[in-house]
Each structure stands twice: as structure tokens, then as C-alpha cells.
């Protein structure tokens, strides 16, 4: 079984994700070795319980080095002899005439070195009881994929893959917050909170940065590991240390874990004949939920539509393409190109094209599949985009299940909007810029971006 994945991950996902679950990154949605990044300097000081630097560091370092040298003086001869002859041999990778790397990591040299490392660990590592051969083997596989330097390419253990598959059902045990990796810090960022869930009850907000989980640093962990630490048995609690912009210190929050049933589509009709549809992610269940919402909106003789893609981390490519076919005219929806220049096109026959004015809400957490939909709507001039520039994930991943129950998620191509734009690292700019007013939302329950969308759609239908 394979499918294309476009997401950042989430609390119940782990891609994206891209907060990741289902076909993702929630970009949105597990495994993910990422390069650790420093905590931004504007963050408050080390939270209670964290490690702080103390005086005497130079002395302690010198003492430690001295102890190591003294302890290993008798063993260095063995280690040096065992590994010395490997140092002079060529790299496992060789350069082709065109400069591209070739060859394989599985050479006689690399296998011999691996055996040498294993022998050294077996002979000298001081805690035999801590050596888990299976874990070391899985770490080796994960490290191979991690070495690509691509935060979206991931190796899944059998347990992580089973968890990912179960998360696509739209039901999970967690806190009800969508997460994505904040690439600037190497930490997890809340990019959405599901209504009537423990996360909302605990006061978590979009763009909160999770610094510690149960008192342990998570910086540098992949999103699946972070998600696994936050999830747990129903009725238990997880303690989160949160950085929130504008606060002078970290926030300490206890959140209960419960069974979360996450609808991916919400909709309503406004009194002026305008329909509203929000898509929170593109999962297997989203297509039917969207069709139901659109049928209700059309059946109510809607004069216009507000499509809300804010903080949507992405999800399944086939799902977003199917939804786009209910909106767009005849033509391209999106196309992908792999490293060989092979092109796959996803098209629309135009038979279900939406015939009423539309406004689309986007923000910096709208990523991947949501950018495919927003980009196509913009290219065909089928709606006015309001909000802020989107995340900018213009690459496609595919999950390849392996015969031993593990799986590999690998970036395989770039995608392009109908007009040929690749938005990776750039994002999609709105037609009308409108920054989100968090104070108005959390203090007065006023969504200024939605209000701006209502003004614009009212102008369009007059």
C-alpha cells in the first residue's frame, strides 16, 4: 500500500506532517530525525527543573578528560589498531563524471567498520544491560534516512507505522492539539486546537511552542517521538512547558489525555446567504465530510462561500485533488516532477465547478495539500485569498511499507500549481493581507480574519 503524503503533522499526526497523522505531515502527520536547532534567544530563561550552567565548568571538563585518558590508556591500542586500517580507504560514495554522488553505503569498508564499532561497544561499553541490539539496528536504519538532511523523509519502526495507520481513522487518544515541527527551533509548535478537547480546556493556543514534555527537553526529536510522548492512556495527564510570545516566562500546563474524535470539516450557513466551510486537514474521511458540507451549502441556495484553510497542515494528495474537482474549472489542479523529470498530472473535468463567489482564508500554518488547493484557486482566479502567506511546502512524500512491518516515508518529487509555480520555501501570498489579532480572538472571541472575509464576500455577492 502506498500513498502520497503532503502534510506537516499534528498531535495525532506526525508529519506535518508535516502534527501528523493519517496521510501526513498534520505536513502536519512519526519518525523524524531532524537537525537540532537552538532555542531562539528571545525565549525566557531556563524553566524550573531545567539544567543551568554553573561555575567550575572548565575544571570539571579538565577533570573528566583526565579521567577518560587515564581509564582508556590501556585500551587505545586495541581500538586504534582495529580501526586504523579503515581510515586510509576510500569513501563508500564515489563521484560520477557529472559530479553527482554514486555507489552505495553498503561496501566492504562500511560493513567492516560497522563490525569494528559493534565489537568496540560490546567489549568496552560499561552497561551491558543497556545494550538493546534491536534498538541499535532500528537506529541505524533511521540514521541512514536522517542523513539525507530532509526533515520530511522518515523511517518508521513497526510500532510507529502501526500507530500511523491507526491515526488515519480520525480517532486517537491524545490532547486534541495539532502539532508541527518548528524548523527554526527544532521544537513542536501548536498549529491548531480542536474545539471541546482537553487542549482547549487547558488554554493551549495556536503558535504555542512546546519546550518540555513531562519535564524533558524535546528539542531535536522528530515529530513522531514528540507525539508519542504527548499521547498516552485515556485519563492520564501530560505536563507541558510552553513558550508563548508575549509572556515573560514559560507556562506550565497539565493536559488530560482523552479519546479525541476529530472532524476534519466544519460548516455553517450565515444569515446573509453565505456559506462557511472549514477544512482542518485532508484525511481519508475528509472527502465525504466535505461533500456533505458542500451539499448542505448548495442546498441552502448559498450566494457565496468562505473556505477556511487556516492552520491546515495538509494530508493526502488524492483527497485534496478530489475536493478540488468540486470547485475548479476544467484543467490542471497540480502536477509533480521527480528527479528524472517524470511528470504526473492531476486534472479536473470542470463538471462540478463551483459557480458562486468564494473567499479563501489562509495563514502561515496552511501547508502542503492546503497550499495545493489554495494555489489552484488563485491560479484560476476562482476566489480571493485573505490572511497571511502560507507555510511553503512544495514537495511530495510517499510512504513505502516494507515487508517486515516497517515503512519508509521519502520525498520523491516537487509539486507545481497549474501556472507552474513551485511554492516550496516561498508560500502563497494572499490577495488581501490580514494579520490575525490574537488579543481580539482570545479576549473578545472576535476572529478578525473571518470578519474581513465576511466583508469581502458580502461585497462580491452584491
Short mmCIF file of C-alpha atoms in Angstrom, two decimals:
data_model
loop_
_atom_site.label_atom_id
_atom_site.label_comp_id
_atom_site.label_asym_id
_atom_site.label_seq_id
_atom_site.Cartn_x
_atom_site.Cartn_y
_atom_site.Cartn_z
CA UNK A 1 0.00 0.00 0.00
CA UNK A 2 1.37 3.40 -0.86
CA UNK A 3 0.13 6.91 -1.00
CA UNK A 4 1.41 10.39 -1.49
CA UNK A 5 1.71 12.46 1.61
CA UNK A 6 1.57 16.22 1.87
CA UNK A 7 1.40 17.35 5.43
CA UNK A 8 3.09 18.81 8.41
CA UNK A 9 1.80 16.62 11.05
CA UNK A 10 -0.12 17.01 14.34
CA UNK A 11 -0.70 15.85 17.88
CA UNK A 12 -2.48 12.94 16.34
CA UNK A 13 -0.22 13.02 13.33
CA UNK A 14 3.17 13.46 12.85
CA UNK A 15 4.01 14.65 9.67
CA UNK A 16 3.47 17.78 9.34
CA UNK A 17 3.01 16.36 8.61
CA UNK A 18 4.16 17.99 8.04
CA UNK A 19 1.21 17.46 13.78
CA UNK A 20 0.95 14.48 11.83
CA UNK A 21 -1.48 11.67 11.42
CA UNK A 22 -3.19 9.99 8.62
CA UNK A 23 -1.64 10.61 5.27
CA UNK A 24 0.88 13.13 6.53
CA UNK A 25 2.97 15.57 7.63
CA UNK A 26 -0.98 17.28 10.41
CA UNK A 27 2.83 18.13 6.96
CA UNK A 28 1.26 18.20 9.92
CA UNK A 29 1.38 13.55 10.48
CA UNK A 30 6.01 9.85 13.43
CA UNK A 31 9.69 9.28 12.95
CA UNK A 32 11.71 12.02 12.11
CA UNK A 33 15.15 12.70 12.88
CA UNK A 34 15.69 16.40 12.38
CA UNK A 35 18.74 18.50 12.89
CA UNK A 36 18.53 20.15 16.31
CA UNK A 37 18.27 23.91 16.22
CA UNK A 38 18.99 26.37 19.03
CA UNK A 39 16.18 27.79 21.12
CA UNK A 40 15.55 31.38 20.00
CA UNK A 41 17.39 33.90 22.17
CA UNK A 42 14.18 35.78 22.94
CA UNK A 43 12.80 32.81 24.88
CA UNK A 44 12.62 33.25 28.66
CA UNK A 45 15.32 31.74 30.86
CA UNK A 46 15.62 28.04 31.62
CA UNK A 47 12.34 26.85 33.12
CA UNK A 48 12.07 25.37 36.56
CA UNK A 49 13.67 21.96 36.63
CA UNK A 50 15.90 22.63 33.62
CA UNK A 51 19.67 22.47 33.61
CA UNK A 52 21.64 25.64 34.20
CA UNK A 53 25.32 26.29 33.71
CA UNK A 54 27.27 26.63 36.91
CA UNK A 55 30.78 27.79 37.75
CA UNK A 56 33.75 25.45 37.59
CA UNK A 57 32.83 24.12 34.15
CA UNK A 58 36.42 24.32 32.87
CA UNK A 59 37.79 22.49 35.89
CA UNK A 60 35.17 19.74 35.64
CA UNK A 61 35.81 19.34 31.93
CA UNK A 62 39.53 19.00 32.53
CA UNK A 63 38.94 16.50 35.32
CA UNK A 64 36.63 14.46 33.08
CA UNK A 65 39.10 14.42 30.21
CA UNK A 66 41.87 13.35 32.56
CA UNK A 67 39.77 10.51 33.90
CA UNK A 68 38.93 9.33 30.39
CA UNK A 69 42.55 9.40 29.26
CA UNK A 70 43.66 7.51 32.37
CA UNK A 71 40.94 4.91 32.05
CA UNK A 72 41.45 4.22 28.36
CA UNK A 73 45.21 4.31 28.18
CA UNK A 74 45.30 0.52 28.03
CA UNK A 75 42.53 0.16 25.50
CA UNK A 76 43.50 2.78 22.94
CA UNK A 77 46.00 0.44 21.34
CA UNK A 78 43.25 -2.06 20.55
CA UNK A 79 40.78 0.50 19.27
CA UNK A 80 43.40 2.26 17.22
CA UNK A 81 44.62 -0.99 15.68
CA UNK A 82 41.10 -2.19 14.93
CA UNK A 83 40.03 0.98 13.13
CA UNK A 84 43.31 2.31 11.80
CA UNK A 85 43.29 0.40 8.53
CA UNK A 86 39.84 1.74 7.72
CA UNK A 87 40.92 5.36 7.82
CA UNK A 88 43.07 5.19 4.74
CA UNK A 89 40.44 3.63 2.48
CA UNK A 90 38.23 5.50 0.07
CA UNK A 91 34.75 6.75 0.83
CA UNK A 92 31.82 4.44 0.24
CA UNK A 93 30.45 7.11 -2.06
CA UNK A 94 32.21 7.93 -5.31
CA UNK A 95 31.63 10.84 -7.64
CA UNK A 96 30.28 10.30 -11.12
CA UNK A 97 31.57 12.24 -14.09
CA UNK A 98 28.73 14.74 -13.78
CA UNK A 99 29.58 15.41 -10.15
CA UNK A 100 26.62 13.51 -8.70
CA UNK A 101 27.30 11.07 -5.91
CA UNK A 102 27.01 7.39 -6.73
CA UNK A 103 27.80 3.99 -5.28
CA UNK A 104 26.36 2.52 -2.11
CA UNK A 105 26.85 2.85 1.60
CA UNK A 106 26.89 -0.95 1.81
CA UNK A 107 30.51 -1.57 0.84
CA UNK A 108 33.08 -3.93 2.28
CA UNK A 109 34.64 -0.94 4.04
CA UNK A 110 31.43 0.24 5.67
CA UNK A 111 30.44 -3.27 6.75
CA UNK A 112 33.90 -3.86 8.20
CA UNK A 113 33.77 -0.56 10.05
CA UNK A 114 30.31 -1.33 11.38
CA UNK A 115 31.56 -4.66 12.69
CA UNK A 116 34.51 -2.88 14.31
CA UNK A 117 32.25 -0.37 16.02
CA UNK A 118 29.98 -3.13 17.27
CA UNK A 119 32.96 -5.07 18.67
CA UNK A 120 34.28 -1.99 20.46
CA UNK A 121 30.87 -1.28 22.00
CA UNK A 122 30.49 -4.92 23.02
CA UNK A 123 33.93 -5.00 24.59
CA UNK A 124 34.07 -1.62 26.31
CA UNK A 125 30.62 -0.12 26.84
CA UNK A 126 30.18 -0.15 30.61
CA UNK A 127 26.48 -1.07 30.85
CA UNK A 128 25.76 -4.34 29.10
CA UNK A 129 22.19 -4.27 30.39
CA UNK A 130 21.54 -1.05 28.46
CA UNK A 131 22.55 -2.51 25.11
CA UNK A 132 19.46 -3.23 23.01
CA UNK A 133 20.52 -4.76 19.71
CA UNK A 134 17.09 -4.28 18.14
CA UNK A 135 17.04 -0.62 19.11
CA UNK A 136 20.57 -0.16 17.76
CA UNK A 137 19.52 -1.76 14.48
CA UNK A 138 16.43 0.45 14.16
CA UNK A 139 18.58 3.47 14.98
CA UNK A 140 20.95 2.53 12.18
CA UNK A 141 18.10 2.46 9.66
CA UNK A 142 16.68 5.73 10.96
CA UNK A 143 20.13 7.31 10.85
CA UNK A 144 20.55 6.36 7.19
CA UNK A 145 17.34 8.20 6.27
CA UNK A 146 18.17 11.08 8.62
CA UNK A 147 21.50 11.60 6.86
CA UNK A 148 19.58 12.84 3.81
CA UNK A 149 19.04 16.07 5.73
CA UNK A 150 15.39 16.15 4.66
CA UNK A 151 13.02 16.67 7.62
CA UNK A 152 10.16 15.07 5.67
CA UNK A 153 11.91 11.77 4.88
CA UNK A 154 11.41 9.33 7.73
CA UNK A 155 12.00 5.71 8.72
CA UNK A 156 9.11 4.18 10.69
CA UNK A 157 9.59 1.30 13.07
CA UNK A 158 6.87 -1.33 13.05
CA UNK A 159 5.26 0.23 16.13
CA UNK A 160 5.38 3.74 14.65
CA UNK A 161 3.91 2.52 11.37
CA UNK A 162 1.02 0.78 13.12
CA UNK A 163 0.38 3.95 15.12
CA UNK A 164 0.37 5.99 11.93
CA UNK A 165 -2.11 3.66 10.30
CA UNK A 166 -4.46 3.77 13.28
CA UNK A 167 -4.30 7.57 13.34
CA UNK A 168 -5.81 7.82 9.86
CA UNK A 169 -9.18 6.78 11.27
CA UNK A 170 -9.77 10.22 12.79
CA UNK A 171 -9.92 8.86 16.37
CA UNK A 172 -6.99 8.80 18.79
CA UNK A 173 -6.05 9.17 22.43
CA UNK A 174 -4.37 12.48 23.00
CA UNK A 175 -4.99 16.09 23.98
CA UNK A 176 -6.68 17.49 20.86
CA UNK A 177 -3.94 19.77 19.56
CA UNK A 178 -2.44 19.68 16.08
CA UNK A 179 1.35 19.89 16.09
CA UNK A 180 4.03 20.59 13.54
CA UNK A 181 7.79 20.88 13.81
CA UNK A 182 9.04 24.43 14.08
CA UNK A 183 12.13 24.13 11.88
CA UNK A 184 13.68 27.31 13.30
CA UNK A 185 13.87 25.88 16.82
CA UNK A 186 13.65 22.10 16.47
CA UNK A 187 10.65 22.17 18.83
CA UNK A 188 6.97 21.33 18.36
CA UNK A 189 4.51 24.13 17.63
CA UNK A 190 0.77 24.02 18.14
CA UNK A 191 -0.80 24.92 14.82
CA UNK A 192 -4.38 24.20 15.77
CA UNK A 193 -6.59 23.28 18.71
CA UNK A 194 -9.68 21.12 18.27
CA UNK A 195 -12.82 22.52 19.88
CA UNK A 196 -14.14 20.90 23.06
CA UNK A 197 -10.97 18.93 23.75
CA UNK A 198 -8.54 18.89 26.71
CA UNK A 199 -6.14 21.13 24.79
CA UNK A 200 -8.79 23.84 24.50
CA UNK A 201 -9.84 23.38 28.12
CA UNK A 202 -6.22 23.76 29.26
CA UNK A 203 -5.90 27.04 27.36
CA UNK A 204 -3.44 25.95 24.66
CA UNK A 205 -3.28 28.32 21.71
CA UNK A 206 -2.17 28.24 18.12
CA UNK A 207 1.57 29.03 17.76
CA UNK A 208 2.38 27.92 21.32
CA UNK A 209 5.85 26.34 21.33
CA UNK A 210 6.25 23.15 23.40
CA UNK A 211 9.60 23.32 25.19
CA UNK A 212 9.39 20.39 27.61
CA UNK A 213 7.14 17.34 27.85
CA UNK A 214 6.86 15.96 31.39
CA UNK A 215 9.96 17.95 32.28
CA UNK A 216 12.11 16.52 29.49
CA UNK A 217 13.61 18.53 26.63
CA UNK A 218 12.25 17.62 23.20
CA UNK A 219 14.45 19.81 21.03
CA UNK A 220 15.98 17.81 18.19
CA UNK A 221 13.48 14.93 18.47
CA UNK A 222 11.48 14.04 15.42
CA UNK A 223 7.79 14.83 15.48
CA UNK A 224 6.72 11.22 15.95
CA UNK A 225 8.76 10.96 19.13
CA UNK A 226 7.25 14.17 20.47
CA UNK A 227 3.75 12.98 19.58
CA UNK A 228 4.39 9.63 21.25
CA UNK A 229 5.39 11.38 24.47
CA UNK A 230 2.28 13.56 24.48
CA UNK A 231 -0.13 10.73 23.72
CA UNK A 232 -0.95 8.12 26.34
CA UNK A 233 -3.66 6.19 28.09
CA UNK A 234 -7.03 7.86 28.46
CA UNK A 235 -7.45 9.58 31.80
CA UNK A 236 -3.75 10.24 32.37
CA UNK A 237 -2.22 13.71 32.13
CA UNK A 238 0.81 15.13 30.37
CA UNK A 239 2.70 18.16 31.71
CA UNK A 240 3.75 20.65 29.03
CA UNK A 241 6.14 23.57 29.41
CA UNK A 242 5.04 26.16 26.88
CA UNK A 243 6.69 29.22 25.38
CA UNK A 244 4.12 31.79 24.27
CA UNK A 245 5.11 35.00 22.56
CA UNK A 246 4.43 37.98 24.80
CA UNK A 247 4.78 36.03 28.05
CA UNK A 248 7.75 36.79 30.31
CA UNK A 249 8.16 33.21 31.49
CA UNK A 250 7.27 29.70 30.44
CA UNK A 251 3.73 28.45 31.04
CA UNK A 252 3.29 25.16 32.90
CA UNK A 253 0.19 23.29 31.73
CA UNK A 254 -1.28 19.91 32.70
CA UNK A 255 -3.45 18.42 29.96
CA UNK A 256 -5.62 15.33 30.29
CA UNK A 257 -5.48 12.65 27.62
CA UNK A 258 -8.84 11.58 26.23
CA UNK A 259 -10.31 9.88 23.21
CA UNK A 260 -10.37 12.51 20.51
CA UNK A 261 -12.79 12.33 17.62
CA UNK A 262 -11.55 14.90 15.17
CA UNK A 263 -13.91 16.10 12.46
CA UNK A 264 -11.88 17.41 9.56
CA UNK A 265 -14.68 19.55 8.09
CA UNK A 266 -16.93 22.08 9.85
CA UNK A 267 -19.61 24.15 8.15
CA UNK A 268 -22.49 26.57 8.72
CA UNK A 269 -24.76 29.00 6.89
CA UNK A 270 -24.82 32.68 7.73
CA UNK A 271 -27.99 34.77 7.66
CA UNK A 272 -26.92 36.72 4.56
CA UNK A 273 -26.83 33.58 2.42
CA UNK A 274 -23.10 32.99 2.72
CA UNK A 275 -21.82 29.51 3.46
CA UNK A 276 -18.75 28.71 5.54
CA UNK A 277 -16.65 25.53 5.24
CA UNK A 278 -13.53 24.90 7.31
CA UNK A 279 -11.17 22.04 6.38
CA UNK A 280 -8.72 21.28 9.17
CA UNK A 281 -6.76 18.60 7.28
CA UNK A 282 -7.04 16.23 4.32
CA UNK A 283 -7.54 12.71 5.69
CA UNK A 284 -9.34 9.68 4.33
CA UNK A 285 -12.56 10.80 6.00
CA UNK A 286 -12.35 14.36 4.64
CA UNK A 287 -13.75 13.73 1.16
CA UNK A 288 -17.15 12.51 2.37
CA UNK A 289 -17.30 15.17 5.08
CA UNK A 290 -16.60 17.90 2.51
CA UNK A 291 -19.17 16.54 0.06
CA UNK A 292 -21.79 16.61 2.80
CA UNK A 293 -20.89 20.18 3.79
CA UNK A 294 -20.92 21.43 0.21
CA UNK A 295 -24.24 19.71 -0.46
CA UNK A 296 -25.81 21.48 2.53
CA UNK A 297 -24.35 24.82 1.46
CA UNK A 298 -25.59 24.45 -2.12
CA UNK A 299 -28.94 23.11 -0.93
CA UNK A 300 -29.37 26.30 1.11
CA UNK A 301 -29.04 28.39 -2.06
CA UNK A 302 -25.83 29.98 -0.86
CA UNK A 303 -24.83 33.15 -2.70
CA UNK A 304 -21.18 32.88 -1.72
CA UNK A 305 -18.71 30.66 0.13
CA UNK A 306 -15.94 31.24 2.66
CA UNK A 307 -13.44 28.35 2.55
CA UNK A 308 -11.24 28.31 5.65
CA UNK A 309 -7.85 26.59 5.18
CA UNK A 310 -6.08 28.33 8.04
CA UNK A 311 -3.72 26.10 10.04
CA UNK A 312 -4.49 23.15 7.77
CA UNK A 313 -1.22 21.16 7.76
CA UNK A 314 -2.05 19.16 4.65
CA UNK A 315 -2.63 15.45 4.22
CA UNK A 316 -3.50 13.15 1.35
CA UNK A 317 -2.87 14.25 -2.23
CA UNK A 318 -5.72 12.14 -3.69
CA UNK A 319 -8.12 13.66 -1.15
CA UNK A 320 -7.25 17.29 -1.90
CA UNK A 321 -7.42 16.58 -5.63
CA UNK A 322 -10.90 15.08 -5.24
CA UNK A 323 -12.06 18.12 -3.27
CA UNK A 324 -10.56 20.48 -5.86
CA UNK A 325 -12.68 18.76 -8.53
CA UNK A 326 -15.77 20.09 -6.72
CA UNK A 327 -14.51 23.67 -7.09
CA UNK A 328 -12.26 24.21 -10.10
CA UNK A 329 -12.89 24.58 -13.85
CA UNK A 330 -11.58 22.12 -16.41
CA UNK A 331 -7.78 21.86 -16.43
CA UNK A 332 -4.77 21.10 -14.26
CA UNK A 333 -5.12 21.01 -10.50
CA UNK A 334 -1.48 20.27 -9.70
CA UNK A 335 1.42 18.41 -11.26
CA UNK A 336 4.53 16.81 -9.80
CA UNK A 337 8.01 16.26 -11.18
CA UNK A 338 10.55 13.77 -9.87
CA UNK A 339 14.35 13.87 -10.19
CA UNK A 340 14.16 12.20 -13.60
CA UNK A 341 11.86 14.90 -14.97
CA UNK A 342 8.92 12.48 -14.98
CA UNK A 343 5.69 14.42 -14.62
CA UNK A 344 2.39 13.31 -13.08
CA UNK A 345 -0.64 15.50 -13.75
CA UNK A 346 -3.83 15.70 -11.71
CA UNK A 347 -6.68 17.22 -13.65
CA UNK A 348 -10.30 18.32 -13.32
CA UNK A 349 -13.07 17.87 -15.89
CA UNK A 350 -14.85 21.02 -14.71
CA UNK A 351 -18.27 19.33 -14.48
CA UNK A 352 -18.69 20.25 -10.83
CA UNK A 353 -17.14 23.73 -10.96
CA UNK A 354 -18.36 25.99 -8.16
CA UNK A 355 -20.43 28.81 -9.62
CA UNK A 356 -20.67 31.18 -6.67
CA UNK A 357 -18.13 33.78 -5.41
CA UNK A 358 -15.58 32.45 -2.93
CA UNK A 359 -13.13 33.78 -0.36
CA UNK A 360 -10.33 31.54 0.94
CA UNK A 361 -8.72 32.09 4.35
CA UNK A 362 -5.03 31.13 4.68
CA UNK A 363 -2.19 31.67 7.15
CA UNK A 364 1.40 30.68 7.89
CA UNK A 365 0.29 27.26 9.13
CA UNK A 366 -1.58 26.41 5.94
CA UNK A 367 0.74 23.89 4.35
CA UNK A 368 1.21 21.28 1.68
CA UNK A 369 -2.14 19.91 0.45
CA UNK A 370 -3.94 23.05 1.62
CA UNK A 371 -1.47 25.06 -0.47
CA UNK A 372 -2.26 22.89 -3.49
CA UNK A 373 -5.93 23.82 -3.17
CA UNK A 374 -5.29 27.49 -2.40
CA UNK A 375 -2.72 27.75 -5.21
CA UNK A 376 -5.06 26.27 -7.81
CA UNK A 377 -7.93 28.52 -6.72
CA UNK A 378 -5.63 31.53 -7.05
CA UNK A 379 -4.25 30.49 -10.45
CA UNK A 380 -7.78 30.05 -11.85
CA UNK A 381 -9.00 33.24 -10.15
CA UNK A 382 -11.80 31.23 -8.55
CA UNK A 383 -11.59 33.03 -5.22
CA UNK A 384 -9.95 35.81 -3.24
CA UNK A 385 -7.27 34.73 -0.75
CA UNK A 386 -7.30 36.58 2.57
CA UNK A 387 -4.89 36.24 5.50
CA UNK A 388 -1.12 35.80 5.57
CA UNK A 389 1.44 33.96 3.40
CA UNK A 390 1.22 30.17 3.65
CA UNK A 391 3.88 27.81 5.02
CA UNK A 392 5.60 26.93 1.75
CA UNK A 393 5.82 23.14 1.43
CA UNK A 394 6.00 22.30 -2.25
CA UNK A 395 7.35 18.76 -2.11
CA UNK A 396 5.67 15.37 -2.09
CA UNK A 397 6.37 12.36 0.12
CA UNK A 398 5.40 8.75 -0.49
CA UNK A 399 5.10 6.10 2.20
CA UNK A 400 6.55 2.74 1.19
CA UNK A 401 5.61 -0.10 3.57
CA UNK A 402 8.31 -2.76 3.91
CA UNK A 403 7.76 -6.49 4.23
CA UNK A 404 8.95 -6.64 7.86
CA UNK A 405 6.19 -4.28 9.05
CA UNK A 406 8.31 -1.13 8.99
CA UNK A 407 7.94 1.68 6.45
CA UNK A 408 9.82 4.50 4.76
CA UNK A 409 8.45 7.94 4.03
CA UNK A 410 10.55 9.56 1.34
CA UNK A 411 10.42 12.87 -0.51
CA UNK A 412 10.08 11.87 -4.14
CA UNK A 413 9.10 14.96 -6.12
CA UNK A 414 8.21 18.64 -6.22
CA UNK A 415 4.73 19.87 -7.00
CA UNK A 416 3.64 22.84 -9.08
CA UNK A 417 0.46 24.92 -9.27
CA UNK A 418 -1.46 24.99 -12.59
CA UNK A 419 0.60 28.00 -13.73
CA UNK A 420 3.86 26.18 -12.99
CA UNK A 421 4.72 27.80 -9.65
CA UNK A 422 6.67 25.81 -7.07
CA UNK A 423 6.00 27.40 -3.71
CA UNK A 424 8.47 25.38 -1.62
CA UNK A 425 10.14 27.68 0.88
CA UNK A 426 8.12 30.61 -0.51
CA UNK A 427 4.46 30.02 0.23
CA UNK A 428 1.39 31.57 -1.38
CA UNK A 429 0.72 35.24 -0.78
CA UNK A 430 -2.85 36.33 -0.06
CA UNK A 431 -4.67 38.76 -2.31
CA UNK A 432 -5.66 40.70 0.80
CA UNK A 433 -3.15 40.79 3.66
CA UNK A 434 -4.80 40.48 7.08
CA UNK A 435 -2.79 39.63 10.19
CA UNK A 436 -4.57 37.63 12.88
CA UNK A 437 -5.46 39.63 16.00
CA UNK A 438 -4.90 37.09 18.79
CA UNK A 439 -5.86 39.53 21.56
CA UNK A 440 -9.26 40.16 19.97
CA UNK A 441 -9.79 36.43 19.48
CA UNK A 442 -8.79 35.16 22.93
CA UNK A 443 -10.14 38.10 24.92
CA UNK A 444 -13.25 39.07 22.95
CA UNK A 445 -13.83 35.96 20.79
CA UNK A 446 -13.57 38.08 17.64
CA UNK A 447 -11.93 36.44 14.61
CA UNK A 448 -10.80 39.50 12.68
CA UNK A 449 -9.70 37.48 9.63
CA UNK A 450 -13.07 35.79 9.36
CA UNK A 451 -14.78 39.15 9.76
CA UNK A 452 -12.65 40.55 6.93
CA UNK A 453 -13.65 37.55 4.78
CA UNK A 454 -17.33 38.22 5.51
CA UNK A 455 -16.91 41.83 4.41
CA UNK A 456 -15.25 40.80 1.17
CA UNK A 457 -17.75 38.07 0.26
CA UNK A 458 -20.64 40.46 1.01
CA UNK A 459 -19.12 42.96 -1.42
CA UNK A 460 -18.70 40.22 -4.05
CA UNK A 461 -22.31 38.99 -3.95
CA UNK A 462 -23.95 42.41 -4.16
#
